[in-house]
Coordinates of C-alpha atoms in Angstrom, one line a residue:
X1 CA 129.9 19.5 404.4
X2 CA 132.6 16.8 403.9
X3 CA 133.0 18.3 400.2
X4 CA 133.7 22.0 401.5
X5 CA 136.4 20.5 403.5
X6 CA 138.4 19.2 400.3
X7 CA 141.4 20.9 398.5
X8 CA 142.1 21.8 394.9
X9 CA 145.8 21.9 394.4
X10 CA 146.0 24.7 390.8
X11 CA 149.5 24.2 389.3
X12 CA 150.0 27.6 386.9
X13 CA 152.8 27.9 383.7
X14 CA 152.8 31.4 383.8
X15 CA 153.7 33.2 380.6
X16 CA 153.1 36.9 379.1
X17 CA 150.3 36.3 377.7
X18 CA 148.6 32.9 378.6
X19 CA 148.5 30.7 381.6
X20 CA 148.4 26.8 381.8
X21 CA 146.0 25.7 384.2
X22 CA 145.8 22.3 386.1
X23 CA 144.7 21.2 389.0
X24 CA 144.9 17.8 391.0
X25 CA 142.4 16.7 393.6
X26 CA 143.2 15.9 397.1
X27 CA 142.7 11.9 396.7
X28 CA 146.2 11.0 395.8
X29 CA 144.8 8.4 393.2
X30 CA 142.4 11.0 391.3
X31 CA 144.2 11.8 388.0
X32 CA 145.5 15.4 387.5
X33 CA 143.2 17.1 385.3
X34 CA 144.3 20.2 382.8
X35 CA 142.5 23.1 381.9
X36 CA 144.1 24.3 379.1
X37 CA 144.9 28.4 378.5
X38 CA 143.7 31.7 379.8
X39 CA 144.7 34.6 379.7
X40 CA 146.7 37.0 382.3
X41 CA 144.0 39.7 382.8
X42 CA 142.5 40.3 385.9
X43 CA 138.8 38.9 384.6
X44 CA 140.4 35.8 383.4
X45 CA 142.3 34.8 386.6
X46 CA 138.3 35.9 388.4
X47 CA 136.8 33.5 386.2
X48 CA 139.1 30.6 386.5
X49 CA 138.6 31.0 390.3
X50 CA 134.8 31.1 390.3
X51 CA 135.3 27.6 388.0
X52 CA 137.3 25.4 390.9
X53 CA 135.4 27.2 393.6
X54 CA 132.2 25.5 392.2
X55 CA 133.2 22.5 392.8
X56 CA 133.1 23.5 396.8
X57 CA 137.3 23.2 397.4
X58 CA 139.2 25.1 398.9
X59 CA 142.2 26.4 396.7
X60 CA 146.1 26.8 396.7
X61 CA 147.8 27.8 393.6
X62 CA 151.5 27.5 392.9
X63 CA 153.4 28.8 390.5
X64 CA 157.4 29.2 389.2
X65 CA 159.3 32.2 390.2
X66 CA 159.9 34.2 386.5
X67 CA 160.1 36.8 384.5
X68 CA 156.8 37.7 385.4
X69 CA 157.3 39.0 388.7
X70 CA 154.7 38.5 391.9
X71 CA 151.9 40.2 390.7
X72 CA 149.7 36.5 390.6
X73 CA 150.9 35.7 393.9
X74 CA 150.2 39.5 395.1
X75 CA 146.4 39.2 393.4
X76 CA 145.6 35.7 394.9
X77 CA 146.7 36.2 398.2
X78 CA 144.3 39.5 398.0
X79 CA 141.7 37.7 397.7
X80 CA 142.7 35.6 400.6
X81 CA 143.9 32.1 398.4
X82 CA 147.4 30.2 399.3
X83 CA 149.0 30.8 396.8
X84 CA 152.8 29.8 396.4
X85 CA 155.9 31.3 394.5
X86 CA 158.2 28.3 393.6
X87 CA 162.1 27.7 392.7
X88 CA 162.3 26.4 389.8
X89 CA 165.9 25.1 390.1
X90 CA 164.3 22.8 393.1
X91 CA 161.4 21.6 391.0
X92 CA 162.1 17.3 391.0
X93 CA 162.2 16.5 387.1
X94 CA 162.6 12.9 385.6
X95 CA 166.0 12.3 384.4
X96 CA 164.5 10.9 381.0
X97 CA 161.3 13.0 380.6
X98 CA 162.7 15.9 377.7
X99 CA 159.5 16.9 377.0
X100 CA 158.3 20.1 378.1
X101 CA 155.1 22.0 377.3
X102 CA 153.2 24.7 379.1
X103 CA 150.4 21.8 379.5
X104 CA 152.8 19.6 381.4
X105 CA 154.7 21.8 383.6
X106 CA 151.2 22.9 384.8
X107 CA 149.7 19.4 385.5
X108 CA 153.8 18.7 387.2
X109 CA 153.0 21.8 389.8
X110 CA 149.8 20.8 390.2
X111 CA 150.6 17.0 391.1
X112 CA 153.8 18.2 393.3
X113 CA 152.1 21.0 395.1
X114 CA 149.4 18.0 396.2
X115 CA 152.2 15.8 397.3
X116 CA 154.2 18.8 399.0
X117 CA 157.4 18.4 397.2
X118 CA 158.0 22.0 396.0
X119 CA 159.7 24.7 397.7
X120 CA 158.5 27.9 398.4
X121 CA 160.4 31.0 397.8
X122 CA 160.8 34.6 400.2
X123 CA 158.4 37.1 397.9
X124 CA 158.8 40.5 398.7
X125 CA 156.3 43.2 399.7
X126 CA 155.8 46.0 397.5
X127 CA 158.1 48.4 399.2
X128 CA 161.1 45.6 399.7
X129 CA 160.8 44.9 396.1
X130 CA 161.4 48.7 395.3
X131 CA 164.2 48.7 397.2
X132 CA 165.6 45.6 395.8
X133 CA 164.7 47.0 392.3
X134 CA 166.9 50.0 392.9
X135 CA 170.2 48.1 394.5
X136 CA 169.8 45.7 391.3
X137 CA 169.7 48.8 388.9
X138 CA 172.7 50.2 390.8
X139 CA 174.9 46.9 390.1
X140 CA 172.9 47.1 386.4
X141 CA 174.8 50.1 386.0
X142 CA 178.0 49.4 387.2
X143 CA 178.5 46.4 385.1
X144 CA 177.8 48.8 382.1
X145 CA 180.4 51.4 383.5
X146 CA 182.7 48.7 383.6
X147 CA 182.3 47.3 380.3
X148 CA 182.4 50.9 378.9
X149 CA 185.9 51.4 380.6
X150 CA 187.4 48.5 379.2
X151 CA 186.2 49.2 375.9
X152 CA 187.8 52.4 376.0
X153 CA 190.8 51.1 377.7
X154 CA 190.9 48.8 374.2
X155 CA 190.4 51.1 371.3
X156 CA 193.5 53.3 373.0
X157 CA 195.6 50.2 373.5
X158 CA 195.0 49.4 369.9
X159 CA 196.1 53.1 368.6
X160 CA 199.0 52.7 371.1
X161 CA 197.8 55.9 373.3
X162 CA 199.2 54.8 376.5
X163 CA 198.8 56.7 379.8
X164 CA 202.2 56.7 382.0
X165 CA 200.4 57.8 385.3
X166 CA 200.0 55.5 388.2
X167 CA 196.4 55.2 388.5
X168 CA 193.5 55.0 386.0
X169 CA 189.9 57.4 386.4
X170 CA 191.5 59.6 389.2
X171 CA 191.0 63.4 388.2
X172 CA 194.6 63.3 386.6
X173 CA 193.8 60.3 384.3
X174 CA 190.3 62.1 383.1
X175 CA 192.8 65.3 382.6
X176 CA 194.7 63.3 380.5
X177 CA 191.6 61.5 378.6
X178 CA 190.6 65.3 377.3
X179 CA 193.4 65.7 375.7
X180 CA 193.9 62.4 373.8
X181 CA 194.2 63.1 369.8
X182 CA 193.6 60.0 367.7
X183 CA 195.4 59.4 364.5
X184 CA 192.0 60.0 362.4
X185 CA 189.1 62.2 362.5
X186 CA 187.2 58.8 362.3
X187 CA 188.8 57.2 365.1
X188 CA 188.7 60.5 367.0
X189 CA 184.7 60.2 366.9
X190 CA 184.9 56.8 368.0
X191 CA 187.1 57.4 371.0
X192 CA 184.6 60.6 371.9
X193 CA 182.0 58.0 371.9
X194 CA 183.4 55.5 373.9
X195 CA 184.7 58.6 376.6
X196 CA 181.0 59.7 376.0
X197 CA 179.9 56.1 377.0
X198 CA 181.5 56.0 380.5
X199 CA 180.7 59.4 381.0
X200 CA 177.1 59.0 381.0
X201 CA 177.4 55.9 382.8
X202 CA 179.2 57.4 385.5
X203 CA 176.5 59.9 386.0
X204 CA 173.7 57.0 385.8
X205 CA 175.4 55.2 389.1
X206 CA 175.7 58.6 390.8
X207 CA 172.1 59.1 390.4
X208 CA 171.0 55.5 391.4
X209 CA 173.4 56.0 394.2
X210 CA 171.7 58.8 395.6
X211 CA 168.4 57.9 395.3
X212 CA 168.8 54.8 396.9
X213 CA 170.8 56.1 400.2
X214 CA 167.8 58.4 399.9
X215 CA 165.2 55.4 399.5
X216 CA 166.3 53.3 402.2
X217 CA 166.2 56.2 405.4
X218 CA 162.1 55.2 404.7
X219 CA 162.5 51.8 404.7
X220 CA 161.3 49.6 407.0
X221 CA 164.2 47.5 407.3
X222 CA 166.5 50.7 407.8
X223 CA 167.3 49.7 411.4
X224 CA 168.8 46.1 410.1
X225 CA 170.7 48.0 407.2
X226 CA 172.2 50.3 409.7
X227 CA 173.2 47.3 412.6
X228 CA 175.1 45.0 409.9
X229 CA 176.7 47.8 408.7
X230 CA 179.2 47.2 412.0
X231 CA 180.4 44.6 410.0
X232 CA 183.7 45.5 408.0
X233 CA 183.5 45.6 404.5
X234 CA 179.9 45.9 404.8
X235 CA 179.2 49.6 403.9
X236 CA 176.0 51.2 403.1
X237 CA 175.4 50.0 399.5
X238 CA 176.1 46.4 400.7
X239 CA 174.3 46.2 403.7
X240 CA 171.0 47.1 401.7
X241 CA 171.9 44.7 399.1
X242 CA 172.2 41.8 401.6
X243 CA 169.0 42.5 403.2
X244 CA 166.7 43.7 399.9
X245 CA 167.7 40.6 398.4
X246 CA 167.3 38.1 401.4
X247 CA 164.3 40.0 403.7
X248 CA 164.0 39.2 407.1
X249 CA 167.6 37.2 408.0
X250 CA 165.9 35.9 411.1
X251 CA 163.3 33.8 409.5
X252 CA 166.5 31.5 409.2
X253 CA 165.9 28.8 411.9
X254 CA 170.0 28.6 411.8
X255 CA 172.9 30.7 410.5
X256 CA 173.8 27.5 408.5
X257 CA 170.1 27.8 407.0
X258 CA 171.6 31.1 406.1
X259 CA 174.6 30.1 404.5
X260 CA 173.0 27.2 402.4
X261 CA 170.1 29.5 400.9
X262 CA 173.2 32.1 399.9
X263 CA 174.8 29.0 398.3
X264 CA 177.6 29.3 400.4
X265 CA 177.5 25.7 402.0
X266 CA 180.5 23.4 399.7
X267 CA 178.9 20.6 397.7
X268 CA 179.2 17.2 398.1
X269 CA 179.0 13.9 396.3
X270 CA 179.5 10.8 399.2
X271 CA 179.3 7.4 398.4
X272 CA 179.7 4.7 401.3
X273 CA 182.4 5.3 403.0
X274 CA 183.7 8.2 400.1
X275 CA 182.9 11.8 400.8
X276 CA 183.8 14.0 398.1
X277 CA 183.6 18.0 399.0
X278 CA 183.6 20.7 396.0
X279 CA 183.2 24.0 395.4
X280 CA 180.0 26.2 396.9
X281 CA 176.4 25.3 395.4
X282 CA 176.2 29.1 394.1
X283 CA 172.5 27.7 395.1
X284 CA 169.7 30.8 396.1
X285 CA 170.5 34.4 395.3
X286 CA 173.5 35.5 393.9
X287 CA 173.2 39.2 394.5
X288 CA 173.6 38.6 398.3
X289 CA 176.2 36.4 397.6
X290 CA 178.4 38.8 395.6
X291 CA 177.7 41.4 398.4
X292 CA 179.1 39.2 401.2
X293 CA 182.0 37.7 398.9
X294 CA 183.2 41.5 397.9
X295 CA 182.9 42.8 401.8
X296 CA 184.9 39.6 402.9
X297 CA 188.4 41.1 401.3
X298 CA 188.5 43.3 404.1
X299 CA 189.5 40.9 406.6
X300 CA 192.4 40.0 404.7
X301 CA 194.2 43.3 406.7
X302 CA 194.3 43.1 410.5
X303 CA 191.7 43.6 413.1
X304 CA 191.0 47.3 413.3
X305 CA 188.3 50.3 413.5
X306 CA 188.9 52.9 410.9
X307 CA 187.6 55.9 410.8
X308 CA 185.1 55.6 408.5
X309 CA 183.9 52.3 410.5
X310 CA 184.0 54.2 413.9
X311 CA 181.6 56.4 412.0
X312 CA 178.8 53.2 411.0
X313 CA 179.6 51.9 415.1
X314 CA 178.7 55.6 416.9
X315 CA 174.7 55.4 417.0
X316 CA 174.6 51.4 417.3
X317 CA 173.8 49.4 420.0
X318 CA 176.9 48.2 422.6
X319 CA 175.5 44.5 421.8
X320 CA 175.8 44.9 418.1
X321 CA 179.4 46.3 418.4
X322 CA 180.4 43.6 420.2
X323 CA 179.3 41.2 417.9
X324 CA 180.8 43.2 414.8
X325 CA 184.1 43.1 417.0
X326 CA 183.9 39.5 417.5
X327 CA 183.6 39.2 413.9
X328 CA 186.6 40.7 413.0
X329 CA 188.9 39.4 415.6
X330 CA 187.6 35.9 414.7
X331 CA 187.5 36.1 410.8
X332 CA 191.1 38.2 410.4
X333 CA 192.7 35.1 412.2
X334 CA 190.8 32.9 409.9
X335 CA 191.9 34.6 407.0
X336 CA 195.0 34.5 407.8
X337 CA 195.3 30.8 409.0
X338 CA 193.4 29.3 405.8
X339 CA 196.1 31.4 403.7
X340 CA 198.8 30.2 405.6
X341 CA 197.5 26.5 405.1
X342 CA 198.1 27.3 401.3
X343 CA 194.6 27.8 400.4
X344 CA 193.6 29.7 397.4
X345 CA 193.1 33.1 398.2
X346 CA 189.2 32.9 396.7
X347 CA 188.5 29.7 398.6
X348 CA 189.5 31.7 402.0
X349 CA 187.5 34.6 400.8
X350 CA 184.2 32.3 400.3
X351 CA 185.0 31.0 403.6
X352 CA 184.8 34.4 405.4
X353 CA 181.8 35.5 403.7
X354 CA 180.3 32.7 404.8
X355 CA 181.0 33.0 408.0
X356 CA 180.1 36.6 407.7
X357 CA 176.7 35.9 407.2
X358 CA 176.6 34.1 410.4
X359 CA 177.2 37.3 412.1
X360 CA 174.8 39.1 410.0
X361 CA 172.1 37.2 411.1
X362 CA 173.2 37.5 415.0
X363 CA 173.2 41.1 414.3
X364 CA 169.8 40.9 412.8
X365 CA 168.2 39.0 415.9
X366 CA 169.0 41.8 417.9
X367 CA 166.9 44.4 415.7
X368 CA 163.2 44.5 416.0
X369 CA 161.7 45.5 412.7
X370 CA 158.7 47.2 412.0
X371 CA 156.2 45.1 410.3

């Protein structure tokens, strides 16, 4: 009876097509035993659990967060095991241990998970994963957009085409793009190409536009999406990036929790009576973070309620404007005290979207969400 009552803690190096198994027993002293390989099919991850459940433990798996997505951690907890999806950036490693095989990082999880020095990262369900999956192909695409502009942009600056209008990709510049003549037929391919290129881009984040402002109406986390949405400079397309990415804002004890999982929180290196204070951990997910850093330019303009905002405030709660109004009265003064104290205009930024997600998760306590 006293055996039943012990725990197996299974470290896993998970891979393509192989897994490192080790586990550690619950007597801190007992040695951390290996397993060696097996494979990532359904039957081998059956068979490795019928193994270590013969020995009458009970079992909690951890493995890294990867390329290999949740489907392990989906499976296990299934078939009701702890199972634990870890950061691998917080993983404690020896500063003189360089060696690293599959073999080793699984008998490291193994021996950490027992002495509870990993942390555990926010897995999405199924559904929130689809969504994130979308927003992330959406900024996929825009990157590519971008870098097919600029390549454009390039091989005309090279031939010395040079457009005199006053703004580029407006229905005037495109006018103009149709009738560019390069000096070659050669070069005029290429240039047809690289106007090809942005084209067909262009049409790529149209459609991932539209199926994602047509995703999220089903979502479960809609009504969060739609509340921070009061916030300026949070639109549609950022409001679902901040929550796919993050979840459930409230299961932050503390906005600062918040702040230090988005990596907004400055570092710091103190020493006696030294403290030393640089730049933002760029710690946790950077896709939030770039949301919140791209909607915090709009408080660099005064404290107002445009039209199209008026239109994201109509159907909201009378709590969640005010807080969205507190926001902006607060944050436009900060903006424009931290500029007039001479910082750099991307340290004040940082500093408002920081603060931003404060008020994104006040906004979110006041949502209920369906579970």
């Amino acid at each position: 009876m006293a055996e039943s009552s012990k725990m197996l803690f299974v470290g896993l190096d998970v891979h393509k097509d192989t897994i490192a198994v080790a586990y550690a027993a619950e007597d801190r002293g007992a040695e951390v035993v290996s397993l060696g390989m097996i494979g990532t099919r359904q039957c081998d991850i059956d068979k490795l659990i019928r193994k270590l459940e013969s020995k009458g433990a009970t079992l909690m798996f951890a493995y890294e967060a990867g390329p290999c997505g949740y489907w392990l951690y989906r499976y296990l907890t299934r078939r009701g095991l702890s199972c634990h999806v870890v950061a691998p950036s917080l993983i404690p490693r020896k500063p003189g241990d360089r060696v690293k095989t599959d073999r080793r990082d699984a008998v490291t999880l193994a021996r950490l998970l027992r002495s509870g020095d990993l942390s555990a990262i926010y897995v999405p369900t199924v559904d929130d994963e689809a969504i994130r999956d979308l927003s992330r192909g959406r900024e996929d695409v825009v990157r590519d957009l971008k870098r097919s502009k600029v390549r454009l942009k390039a091989f005309l600056l090279r031939q010395d085409i040079r457009y005199e209008g006053r703004a580029n990709w407006n229905a005037a510049h495109l006018r103009w793009l149709a009738r560019v003549v390069c000096p070659t037929p050669a070069q005029q391919i290429v240039f047809q190409e690289y106007l090809h290129s942005v084209s067909e881009q262009t049409e790529r984040l149209r459609r991932l536009e539209a199926e994602l402002h047509t995703a999220v109406k089903t979502w479960r986390r809609y009504p969060v999406v739609e509340a921070v949405q009061a916030l300026r400079g949070l639109d549609l397309t950022g409001a679902v990036t901040l929550i796919a990415e993050v979840g459930d804002l409230t299961r932050f004890d503390t906005p600062r929790k918040l702040m230090s999982y988005l990596g907004l929180t400055p570092s710091e290196y103190s020493s006696g009576e030294r403290r030393h204070q640089g730049g933002i951990t760029k710690a946790g997910n950077g896709h939030a973070r770039r949301a919140l850093v791209e909607g915090a330019w709009a408080y660099r303009y005064p404290a107002k309620v445009s039209r199209h905002l008026q239109l994201r405030l109509e159907n909201l709660p009378t709590e969640v404007r005010a807080i969205a109004w507190k926001a902006q009265l607060r944050l436009c003064k900060r903006y424009r005290l931290l500029s007039a104290r001479g910082k750099h205009v991307n340290q004040v930024v940082v500093a408002i979207a920081r603060e931003m997600a404060a008020f994104a998760w006040a906004i979110a306590r006041t949502v209920p969400v369906a579970s």
